[in-house]
Coordinates of C-alpha atoms in Angstrom, one line a residue:
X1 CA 77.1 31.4 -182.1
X2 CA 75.6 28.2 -184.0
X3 CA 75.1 25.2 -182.3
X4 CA 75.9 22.3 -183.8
X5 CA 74.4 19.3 -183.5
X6 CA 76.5 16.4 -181.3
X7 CA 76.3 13.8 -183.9
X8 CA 78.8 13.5 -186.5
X9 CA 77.4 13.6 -189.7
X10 CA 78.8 11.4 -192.9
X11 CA 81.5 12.2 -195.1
X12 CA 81.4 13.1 -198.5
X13 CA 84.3 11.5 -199.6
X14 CA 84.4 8.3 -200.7
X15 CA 87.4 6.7 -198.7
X16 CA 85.5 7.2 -195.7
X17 CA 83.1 4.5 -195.9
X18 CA 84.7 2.6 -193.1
X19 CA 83.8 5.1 -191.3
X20 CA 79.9 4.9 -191.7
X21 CA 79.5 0.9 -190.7
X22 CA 82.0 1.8 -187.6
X23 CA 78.5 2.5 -185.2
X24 CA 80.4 2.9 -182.4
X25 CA 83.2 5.3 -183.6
X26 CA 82.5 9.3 -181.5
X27 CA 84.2 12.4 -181.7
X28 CA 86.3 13.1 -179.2
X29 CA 85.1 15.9 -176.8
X30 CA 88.2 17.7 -178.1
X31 CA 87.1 17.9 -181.5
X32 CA 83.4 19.5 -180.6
X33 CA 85.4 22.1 -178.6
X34 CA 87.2 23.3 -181.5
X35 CA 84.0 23.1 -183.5
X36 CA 82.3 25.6 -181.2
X37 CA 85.4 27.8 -180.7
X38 CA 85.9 27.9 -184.4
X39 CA 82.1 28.9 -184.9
X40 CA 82.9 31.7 -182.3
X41 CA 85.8 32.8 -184.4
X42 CA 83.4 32.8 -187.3
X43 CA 81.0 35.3 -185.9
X44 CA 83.2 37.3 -184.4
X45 CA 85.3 37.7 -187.7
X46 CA 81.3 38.4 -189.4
X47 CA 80.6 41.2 -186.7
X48 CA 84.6 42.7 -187.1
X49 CA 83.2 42.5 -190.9
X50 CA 80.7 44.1 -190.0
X51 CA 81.9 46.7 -188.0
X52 CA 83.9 47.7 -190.5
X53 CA 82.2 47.8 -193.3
X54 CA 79.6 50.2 -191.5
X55 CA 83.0 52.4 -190.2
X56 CA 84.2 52.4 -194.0
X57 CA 80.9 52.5 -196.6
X58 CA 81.2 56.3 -196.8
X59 CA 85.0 56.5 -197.7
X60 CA 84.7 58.0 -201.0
X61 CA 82.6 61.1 -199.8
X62 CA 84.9 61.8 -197.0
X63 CA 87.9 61.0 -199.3
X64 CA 86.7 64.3 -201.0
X65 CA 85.9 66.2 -197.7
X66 CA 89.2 65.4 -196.7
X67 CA 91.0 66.2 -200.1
X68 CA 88.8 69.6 -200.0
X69 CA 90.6 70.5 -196.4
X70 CA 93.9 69.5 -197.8
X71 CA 93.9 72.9 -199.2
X72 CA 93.9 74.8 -196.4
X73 CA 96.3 72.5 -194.3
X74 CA 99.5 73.1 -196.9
X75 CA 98.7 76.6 -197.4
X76 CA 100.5 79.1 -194.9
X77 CA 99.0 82.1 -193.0
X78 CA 101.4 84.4 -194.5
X79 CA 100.6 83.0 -197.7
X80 CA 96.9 83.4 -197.6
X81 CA 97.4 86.8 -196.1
X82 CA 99.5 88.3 -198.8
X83 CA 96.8 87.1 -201.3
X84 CA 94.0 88.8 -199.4
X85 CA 96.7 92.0 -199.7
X86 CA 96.9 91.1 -203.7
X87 CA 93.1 90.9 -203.8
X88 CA 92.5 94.4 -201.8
X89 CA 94.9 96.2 -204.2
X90 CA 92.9 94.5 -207.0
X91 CA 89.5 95.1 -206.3
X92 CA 89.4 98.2 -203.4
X93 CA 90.0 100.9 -206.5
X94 CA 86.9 99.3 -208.4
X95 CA 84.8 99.4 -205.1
X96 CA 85.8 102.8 -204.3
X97 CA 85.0 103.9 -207.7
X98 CA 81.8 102.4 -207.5
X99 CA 81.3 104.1 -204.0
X100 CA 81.9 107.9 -205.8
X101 CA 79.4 107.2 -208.6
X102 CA 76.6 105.7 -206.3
X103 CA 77.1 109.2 -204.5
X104 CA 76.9 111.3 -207.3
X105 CA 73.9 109.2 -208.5
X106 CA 72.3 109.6 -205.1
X107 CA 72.8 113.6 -205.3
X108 CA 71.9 113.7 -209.0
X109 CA 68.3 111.6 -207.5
X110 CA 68.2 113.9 -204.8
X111 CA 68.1 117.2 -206.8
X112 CA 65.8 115.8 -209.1
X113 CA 63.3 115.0 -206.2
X114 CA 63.6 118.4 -205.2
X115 CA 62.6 119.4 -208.4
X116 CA 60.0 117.3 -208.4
X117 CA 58.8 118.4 -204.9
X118 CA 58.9 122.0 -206.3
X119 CA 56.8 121.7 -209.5
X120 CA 54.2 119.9 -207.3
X121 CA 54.4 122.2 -204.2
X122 CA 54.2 125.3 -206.1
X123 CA 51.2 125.3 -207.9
X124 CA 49.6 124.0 -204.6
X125 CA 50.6 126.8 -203.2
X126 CA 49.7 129.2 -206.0
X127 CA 46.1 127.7 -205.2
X128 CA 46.0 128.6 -201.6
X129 CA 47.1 131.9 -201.9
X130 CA 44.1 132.5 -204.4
X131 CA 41.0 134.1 -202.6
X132 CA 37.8 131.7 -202.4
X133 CA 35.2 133.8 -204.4
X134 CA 32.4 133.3 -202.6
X135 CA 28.9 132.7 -204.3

């Protein structure tokens, strides 16, 4: 709240010049009270200003946020459970199929490292069973 000073100040206008030689003309304590209350009106209108614009200065991002969950409020369960049907009879035949040749790659790896295994392991045991001349 301002306060303002108790002496009236001059006017701007010209037809009050009667005014200004008048010494003895006051305010009445009437007019000083409205003064005040108006300044209270004033800075409670700035703070209400205020107050909202903090409450409001991130509108357009949560415009978005909220148009993003708009989605999901209009769409029904039964809806979104007959596309998650649509997209399991879609996709589960290409993930099974990729399931079947990930096996048969694992069992082609796995006879190779048994081959593998052998070719090393066998000469290794070739040399073991060979007696140790001795010198």
């Amino acid at each position: 709240m301002s306060h303002l000073s108790r002496v009236p100040r001059e006017s701007i206008f010209t037809g009050g010049s009667h005014l200004r030689a008048d010494s003895s003309a006051s305010c009445s304590p009437s007019v000083f009270d409205c003064v005040n209350n108006l300044s209270d009106v004033c800075a409670e209108t700035h703070d209400a200003q205020q107050l909202l614009r903090n409450g409001t200065f991130d509108l357009p991002r949560m415009s978005r946020v909220l148009d993003s969950q708009r989605v999901f409020v209009f769409v029904n369960e039964s809806i979104v459970k007959k596309y998650k049907e649509d997209l399991t009879e879609e996709i589960e035949p290409e993930i099974l199929e990729l399931v079947e040749r990930a096996k048969k790659g694992l069992k082609a790896l796995e006879r190779k490292h048994h081959s593998l295994k052998t070719k090393v392991c066998l000469p290794l045991q070739l040399i073991q069973m060979q007696p140790v001349n001795s010198i």
